[in-house]
Short mmCIF file of C-alpha atoms and ligand atoms in Angstrom, two decimals:
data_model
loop_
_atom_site.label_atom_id
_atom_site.label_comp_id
_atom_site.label_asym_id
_atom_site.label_seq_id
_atom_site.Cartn_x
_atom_site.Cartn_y
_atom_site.Cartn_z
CA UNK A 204 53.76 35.17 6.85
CA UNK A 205 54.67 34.09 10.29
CA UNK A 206 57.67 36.59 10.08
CA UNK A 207 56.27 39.52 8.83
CA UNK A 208 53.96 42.58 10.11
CA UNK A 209 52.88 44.08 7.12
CA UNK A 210 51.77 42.48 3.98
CA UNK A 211 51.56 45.14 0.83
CA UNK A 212 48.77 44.95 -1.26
CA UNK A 213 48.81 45.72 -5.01
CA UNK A 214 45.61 48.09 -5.87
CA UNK A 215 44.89 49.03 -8.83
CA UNK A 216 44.48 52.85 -8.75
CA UNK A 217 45.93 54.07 -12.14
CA UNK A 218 44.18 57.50 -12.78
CA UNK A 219 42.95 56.00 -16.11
CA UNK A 220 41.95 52.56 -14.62
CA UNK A 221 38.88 51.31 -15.87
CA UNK A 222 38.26 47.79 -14.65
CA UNK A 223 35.08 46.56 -13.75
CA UNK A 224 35.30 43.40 -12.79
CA UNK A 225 36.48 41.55 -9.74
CA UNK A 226 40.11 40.40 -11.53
CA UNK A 227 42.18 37.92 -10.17
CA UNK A 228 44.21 40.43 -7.80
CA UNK A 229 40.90 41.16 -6.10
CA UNK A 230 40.36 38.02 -5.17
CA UNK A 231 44.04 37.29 -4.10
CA UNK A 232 43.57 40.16 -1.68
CA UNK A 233 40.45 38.51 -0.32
CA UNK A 234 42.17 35.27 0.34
CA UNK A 235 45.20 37.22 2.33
CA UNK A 236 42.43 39.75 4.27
CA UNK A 237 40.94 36.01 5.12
CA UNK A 238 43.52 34.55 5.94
CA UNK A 239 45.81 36.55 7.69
CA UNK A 240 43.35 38.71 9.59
CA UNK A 241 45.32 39.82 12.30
CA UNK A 242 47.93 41.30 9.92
CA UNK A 243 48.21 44.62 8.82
CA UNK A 244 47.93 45.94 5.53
CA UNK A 245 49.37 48.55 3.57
CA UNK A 246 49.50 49.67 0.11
CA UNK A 247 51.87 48.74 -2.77
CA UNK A 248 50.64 51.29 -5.05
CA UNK A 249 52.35 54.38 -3.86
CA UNK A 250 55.76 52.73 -3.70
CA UNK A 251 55.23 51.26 -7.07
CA UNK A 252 54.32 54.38 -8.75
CA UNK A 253 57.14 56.18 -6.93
CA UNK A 254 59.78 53.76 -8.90
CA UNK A 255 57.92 53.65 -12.10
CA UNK A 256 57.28 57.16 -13.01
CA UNK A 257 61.19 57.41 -12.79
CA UNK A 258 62.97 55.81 -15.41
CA UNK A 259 66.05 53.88 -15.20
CA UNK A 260 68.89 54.23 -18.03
CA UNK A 261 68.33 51.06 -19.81
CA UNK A 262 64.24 51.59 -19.81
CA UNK A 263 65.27 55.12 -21.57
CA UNK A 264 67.47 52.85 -23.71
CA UNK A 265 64.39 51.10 -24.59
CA UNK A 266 62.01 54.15 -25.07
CA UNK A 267 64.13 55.33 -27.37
CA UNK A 268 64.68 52.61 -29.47
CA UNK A 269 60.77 52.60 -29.73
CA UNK A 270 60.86 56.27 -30.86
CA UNK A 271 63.09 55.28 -33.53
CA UNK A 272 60.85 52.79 -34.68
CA UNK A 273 58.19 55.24 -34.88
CA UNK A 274 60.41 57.67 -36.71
CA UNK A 275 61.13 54.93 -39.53
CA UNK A 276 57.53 54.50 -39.85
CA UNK A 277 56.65 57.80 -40.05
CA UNK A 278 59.63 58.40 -42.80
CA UNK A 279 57.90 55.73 -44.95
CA UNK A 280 54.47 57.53 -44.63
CA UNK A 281 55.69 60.88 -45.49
CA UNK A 282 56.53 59.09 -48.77
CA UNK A 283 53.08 57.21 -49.08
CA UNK A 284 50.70 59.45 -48.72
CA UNK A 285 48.84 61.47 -51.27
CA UNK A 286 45.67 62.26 -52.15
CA UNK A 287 43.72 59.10 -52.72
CA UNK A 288 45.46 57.25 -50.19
CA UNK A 289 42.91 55.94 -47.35
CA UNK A 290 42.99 56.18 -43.34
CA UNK A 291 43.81 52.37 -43.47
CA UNK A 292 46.72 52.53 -45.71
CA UNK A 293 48.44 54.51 -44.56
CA UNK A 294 47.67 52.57 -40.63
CA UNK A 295 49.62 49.61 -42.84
CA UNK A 296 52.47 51.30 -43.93
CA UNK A 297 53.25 52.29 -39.84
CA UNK A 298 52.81 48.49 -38.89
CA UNK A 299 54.84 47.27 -41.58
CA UNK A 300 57.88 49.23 -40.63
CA UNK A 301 57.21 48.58 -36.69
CA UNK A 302 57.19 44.80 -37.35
CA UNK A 303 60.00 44.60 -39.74
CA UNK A 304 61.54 46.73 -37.07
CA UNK A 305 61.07 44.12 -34.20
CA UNK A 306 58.71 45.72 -32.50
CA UNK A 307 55.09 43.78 -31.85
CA UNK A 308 53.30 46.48 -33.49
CA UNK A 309 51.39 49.64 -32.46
CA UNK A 310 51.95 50.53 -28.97
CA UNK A 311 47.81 51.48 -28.53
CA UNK A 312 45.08 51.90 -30.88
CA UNK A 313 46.55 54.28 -33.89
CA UNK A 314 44.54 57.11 -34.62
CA UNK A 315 44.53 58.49 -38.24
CA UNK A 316 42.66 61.18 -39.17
CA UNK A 317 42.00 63.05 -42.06
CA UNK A 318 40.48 66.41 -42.07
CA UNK A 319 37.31 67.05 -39.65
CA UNK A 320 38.21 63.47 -38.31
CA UNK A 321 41.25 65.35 -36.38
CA UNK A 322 38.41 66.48 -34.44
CA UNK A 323 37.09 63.96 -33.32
CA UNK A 324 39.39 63.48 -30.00
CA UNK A 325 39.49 59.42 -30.17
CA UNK A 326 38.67 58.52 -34.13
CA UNK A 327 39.84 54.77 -34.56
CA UNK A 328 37.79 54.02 -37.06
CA UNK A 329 40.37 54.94 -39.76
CA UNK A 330 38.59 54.25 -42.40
CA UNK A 331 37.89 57.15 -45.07
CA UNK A 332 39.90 58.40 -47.82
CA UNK A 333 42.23 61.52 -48.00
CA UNK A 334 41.05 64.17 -49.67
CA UNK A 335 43.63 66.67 -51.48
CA UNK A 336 44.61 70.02 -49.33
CA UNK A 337 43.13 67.91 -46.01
CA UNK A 338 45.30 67.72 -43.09
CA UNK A 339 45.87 64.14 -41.46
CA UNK A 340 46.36 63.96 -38.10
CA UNK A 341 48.39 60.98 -37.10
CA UNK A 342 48.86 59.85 -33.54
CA UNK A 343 50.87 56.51 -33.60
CA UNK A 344 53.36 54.88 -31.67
CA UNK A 345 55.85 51.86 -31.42
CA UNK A 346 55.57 49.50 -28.97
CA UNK A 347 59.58 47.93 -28.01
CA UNK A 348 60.63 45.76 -25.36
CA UNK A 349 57.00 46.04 -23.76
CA UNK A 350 57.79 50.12 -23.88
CA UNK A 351 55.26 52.78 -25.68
CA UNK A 352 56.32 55.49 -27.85
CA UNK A 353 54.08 57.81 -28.01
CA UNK A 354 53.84 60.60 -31.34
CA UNK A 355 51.42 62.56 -33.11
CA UNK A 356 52.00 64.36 -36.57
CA UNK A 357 50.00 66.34 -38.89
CA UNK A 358 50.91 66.20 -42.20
CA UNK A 359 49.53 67.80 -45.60
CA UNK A 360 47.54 65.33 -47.87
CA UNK A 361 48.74 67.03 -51.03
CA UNK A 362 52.05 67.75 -49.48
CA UNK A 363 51.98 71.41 -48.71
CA UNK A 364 49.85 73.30 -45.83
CA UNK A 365 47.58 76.41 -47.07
CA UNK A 366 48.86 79.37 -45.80
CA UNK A 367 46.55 79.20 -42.77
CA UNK A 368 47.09 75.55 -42.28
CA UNK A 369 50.47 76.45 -41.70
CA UNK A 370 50.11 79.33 -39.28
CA UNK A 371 47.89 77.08 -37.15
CA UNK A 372 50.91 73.91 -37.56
CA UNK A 373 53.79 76.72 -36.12
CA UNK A 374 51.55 77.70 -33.45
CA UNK A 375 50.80 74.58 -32.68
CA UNK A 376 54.85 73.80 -32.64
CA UNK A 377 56.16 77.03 -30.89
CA UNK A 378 53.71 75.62 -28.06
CA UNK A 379 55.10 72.83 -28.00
CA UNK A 380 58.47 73.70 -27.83
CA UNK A 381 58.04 76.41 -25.35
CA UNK A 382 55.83 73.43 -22.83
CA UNK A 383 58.77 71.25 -23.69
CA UNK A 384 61.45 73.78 -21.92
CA UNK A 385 59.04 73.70 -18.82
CA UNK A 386 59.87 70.23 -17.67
CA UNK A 387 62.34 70.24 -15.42
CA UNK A 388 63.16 69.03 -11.77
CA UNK A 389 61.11 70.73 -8.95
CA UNK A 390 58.26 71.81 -11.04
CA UNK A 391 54.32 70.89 -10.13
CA UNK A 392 52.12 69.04 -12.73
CA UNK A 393 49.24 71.50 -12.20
CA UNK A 394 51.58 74.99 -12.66
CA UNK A 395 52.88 73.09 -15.87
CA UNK A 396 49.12 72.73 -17.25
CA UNK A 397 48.55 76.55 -16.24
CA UNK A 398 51.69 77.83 -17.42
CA UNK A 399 50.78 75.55 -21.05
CA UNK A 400 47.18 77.61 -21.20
CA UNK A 401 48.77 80.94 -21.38
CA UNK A 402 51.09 80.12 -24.04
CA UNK A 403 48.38 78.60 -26.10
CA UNK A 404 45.74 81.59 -24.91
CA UNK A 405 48.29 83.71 -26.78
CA UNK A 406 48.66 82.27 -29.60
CA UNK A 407 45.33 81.56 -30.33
CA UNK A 408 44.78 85.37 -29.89
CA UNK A 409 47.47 85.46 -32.39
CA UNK A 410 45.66 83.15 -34.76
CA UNK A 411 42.44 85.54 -34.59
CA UNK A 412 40.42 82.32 -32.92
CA UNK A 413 40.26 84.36 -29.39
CA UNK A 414 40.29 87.83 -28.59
CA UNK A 415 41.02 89.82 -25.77
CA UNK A 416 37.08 90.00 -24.35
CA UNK A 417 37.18 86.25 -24.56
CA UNK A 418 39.99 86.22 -22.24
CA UNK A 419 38.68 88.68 -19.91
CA UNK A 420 35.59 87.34 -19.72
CA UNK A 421 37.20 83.75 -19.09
CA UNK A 422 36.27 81.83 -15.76
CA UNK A 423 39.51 80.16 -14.32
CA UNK A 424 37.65 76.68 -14.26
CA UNK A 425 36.88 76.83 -17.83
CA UNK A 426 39.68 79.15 -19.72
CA UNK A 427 38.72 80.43 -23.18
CA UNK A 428 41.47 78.22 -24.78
CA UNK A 429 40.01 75.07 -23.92
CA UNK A 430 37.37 75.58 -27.14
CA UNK A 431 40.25 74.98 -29.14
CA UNK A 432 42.36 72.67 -27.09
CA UNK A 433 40.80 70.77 -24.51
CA UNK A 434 42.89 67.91 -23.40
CA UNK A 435 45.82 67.25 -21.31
CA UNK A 436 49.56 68.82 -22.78
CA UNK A 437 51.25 65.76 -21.12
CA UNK A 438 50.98 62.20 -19.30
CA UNK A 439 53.67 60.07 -18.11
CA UNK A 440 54.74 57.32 -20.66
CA UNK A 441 56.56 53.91 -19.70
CA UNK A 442 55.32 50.09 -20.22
CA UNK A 443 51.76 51.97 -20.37
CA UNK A 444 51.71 54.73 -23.15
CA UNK A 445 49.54 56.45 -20.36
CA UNK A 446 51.81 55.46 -17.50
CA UNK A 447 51.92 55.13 -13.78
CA UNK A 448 53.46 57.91 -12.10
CA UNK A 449 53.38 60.61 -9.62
CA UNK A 450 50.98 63.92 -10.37
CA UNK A 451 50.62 65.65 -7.55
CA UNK A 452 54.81 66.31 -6.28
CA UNK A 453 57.44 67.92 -8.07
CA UNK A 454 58.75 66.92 -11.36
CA UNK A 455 61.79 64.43 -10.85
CA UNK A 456 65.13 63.55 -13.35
CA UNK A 457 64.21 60.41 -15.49
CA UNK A 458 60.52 61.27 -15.42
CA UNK A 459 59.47 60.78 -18.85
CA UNK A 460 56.74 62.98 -20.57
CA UNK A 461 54.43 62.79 -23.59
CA UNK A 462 54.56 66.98 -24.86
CA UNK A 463 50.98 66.98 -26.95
CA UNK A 464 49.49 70.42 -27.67
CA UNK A 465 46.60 70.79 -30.36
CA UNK A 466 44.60 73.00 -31.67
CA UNK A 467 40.88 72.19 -33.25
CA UNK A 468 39.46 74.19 -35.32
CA UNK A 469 35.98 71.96 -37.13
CA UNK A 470 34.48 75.25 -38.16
CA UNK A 471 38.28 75.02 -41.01
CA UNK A 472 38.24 71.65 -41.14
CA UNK A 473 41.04 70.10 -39.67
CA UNK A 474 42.73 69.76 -36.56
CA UNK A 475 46.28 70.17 -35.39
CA UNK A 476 47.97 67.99 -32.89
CA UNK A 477 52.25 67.69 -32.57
CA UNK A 478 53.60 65.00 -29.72
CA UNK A 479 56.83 64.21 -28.66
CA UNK A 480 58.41 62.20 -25.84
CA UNK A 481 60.84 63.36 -23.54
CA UNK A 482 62.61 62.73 -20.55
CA UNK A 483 63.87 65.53 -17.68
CA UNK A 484 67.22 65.94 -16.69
CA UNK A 485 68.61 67.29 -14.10
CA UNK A 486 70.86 70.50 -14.86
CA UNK A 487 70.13 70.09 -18.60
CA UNK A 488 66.60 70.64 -21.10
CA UNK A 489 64.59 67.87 -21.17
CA UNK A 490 66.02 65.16 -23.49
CA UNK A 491 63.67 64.97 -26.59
CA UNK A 492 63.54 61.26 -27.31
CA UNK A 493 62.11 62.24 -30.93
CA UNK A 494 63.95 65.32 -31.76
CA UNK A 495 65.25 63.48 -35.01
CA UNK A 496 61.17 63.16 -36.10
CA UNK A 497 60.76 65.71 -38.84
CA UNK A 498 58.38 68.13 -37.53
CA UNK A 499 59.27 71.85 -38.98
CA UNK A 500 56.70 72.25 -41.50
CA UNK A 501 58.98 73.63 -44.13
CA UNK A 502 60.97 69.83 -43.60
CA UNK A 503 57.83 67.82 -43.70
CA UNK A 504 56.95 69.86 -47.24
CA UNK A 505 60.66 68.96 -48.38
CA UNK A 506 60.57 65.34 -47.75
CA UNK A 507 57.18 64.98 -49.38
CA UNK A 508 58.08 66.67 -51.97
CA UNK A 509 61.27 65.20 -52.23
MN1 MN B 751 49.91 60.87 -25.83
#
């Protein structure tokens, strides 16, 4: 301490952060303020979430192998469930296949819900039985190497959508393939979001959920599509599934992204989400970490049927 000028102070200021007690950092920054009080101070944090938010190789090594963990689990569901099955069942079937898989199990509290449970935003109760021509919604992840993966999936009960099941699944999917091409080098966080709303906007239009008055008639704080989809398209993922990592400057190669549209619709019963992880690159689409996850609802009909 003698030597140096500056001592850099880690600060806890994850968007998300939700820690109300005094921890044990807290009170190691006391002791230095204390001690040291003609030093100057400075925060870690921006440094920190400068180098985190961009991956290195081997961490997308290790992402990856989590999203192939999650892929192997999700195979094995797609031949589990049916109608009958229950919420917690099929919440087994994913942990078996993580753990036999090496990984410690699910990367964050799994959420699996079927049919109006999809609309409830956080359901972790898991707990009621799938009902034949439901929807289950299915947002699970592997944890590897102390790395999240990060997918959701909305699969058939019976094994085949209704007709209107499955024009709400493709919308759901062309949205978020077309968010998925938007991630690349240079571009803002906030004109991503924007950019995501119009896409959706139109395809709810398309769906018959929104019509043209509702759009005109929209206020830019609170656009029309947020009835129907009113969360975040995408959040940095790491060692954190929701990970540390610059918002508010341009998009950077080896940033790695959680793609998550939905659409809710309790008035049907059920509730659509579809989330993939990828990772930008420069000169080159994003990198889809779980492109090999069956997600074209035609394929997820075939392998259930299979
Ligand atoms: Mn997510």
């Amino acid at each position: 301490m003698g030597e140096a000028e500056t001592v850099y102070l880690n600060t806890n200021e994850h968007y998300r952060q939700a820690v109300e007690t005094q921890t044990r950092e807290d009170r190691f920054i006391e002791k230095v303020k204390r001690e040291f009080p003609a030093h100057k101070v400075a925060k870690s944090f921006p440094i920190l979430e400068d180098i985190r938010g961009v991956k290195e190789p081997e961490e997308i090594d290790l992402l990856q192998k989590a999203c192939d963990i999650t892929a192997q689990g999700f195979n094995r569901v797609l031949q589990f469930v049916r109608p009958g099955v229950w919420e917690y069942e099929i919440e087994a079937e994913y942990l078996h296949e993580f753990i036999r898989n090496k990984s410690k199990g699910f990367a964050y509290t799994p959420i699996i819900a079927s049919g109006n449970n999809a609309n409830v935003l956080h359901y972790i109760e898991n707990n009621k039985e799938c009902k034949a021509g439901d929807l289950i919604l299915m947002d699970v992840g592997a944890e590897y190497a102390n790395y999240s993966s990060d997918m959701t999936r909305t699969i058939p009960v019976s094994g085949r959508f209704s007709p209107r099941q499955k024009a709400v699944y493709d919308a759901v999917n062309r949205v978020k393939d077309k968010a998925t091409a938007l991630l690349t080098p240079g571009v803002l966080w906030k004109e991503y979001h924007k950019e995501v709303g119009l896409i959706m906007t139109d395809e709810l239009i398309g769906l018959g959920l929104l019509d043209k008055a509702d759009v005109q008639n929209q206020s830019p704080e609170h656009p029309a599509y947020k009835k129907y989809f009113m969360h975040g398209t995408s959040h940095h993922l790491g060692l954190n599934t929701h990970d540390y990592g610059v918002l508010k400057t341009p998009m950077k190669e080896g940033m790695v992204f959680t793609v998550e549209p939905g659409i809710y619709i309790p008035d049907e019963g059920f509730g659509i989400r579809l989330e993939d992880d990828v990772v930008i690159q420069q000169d080159a689409a994003p990198l889809n970490l779980m492109g090999h996850i069956p997600i074209i609802s035609e394929e997820i009909e075939d392998l259930m049927n299979a």
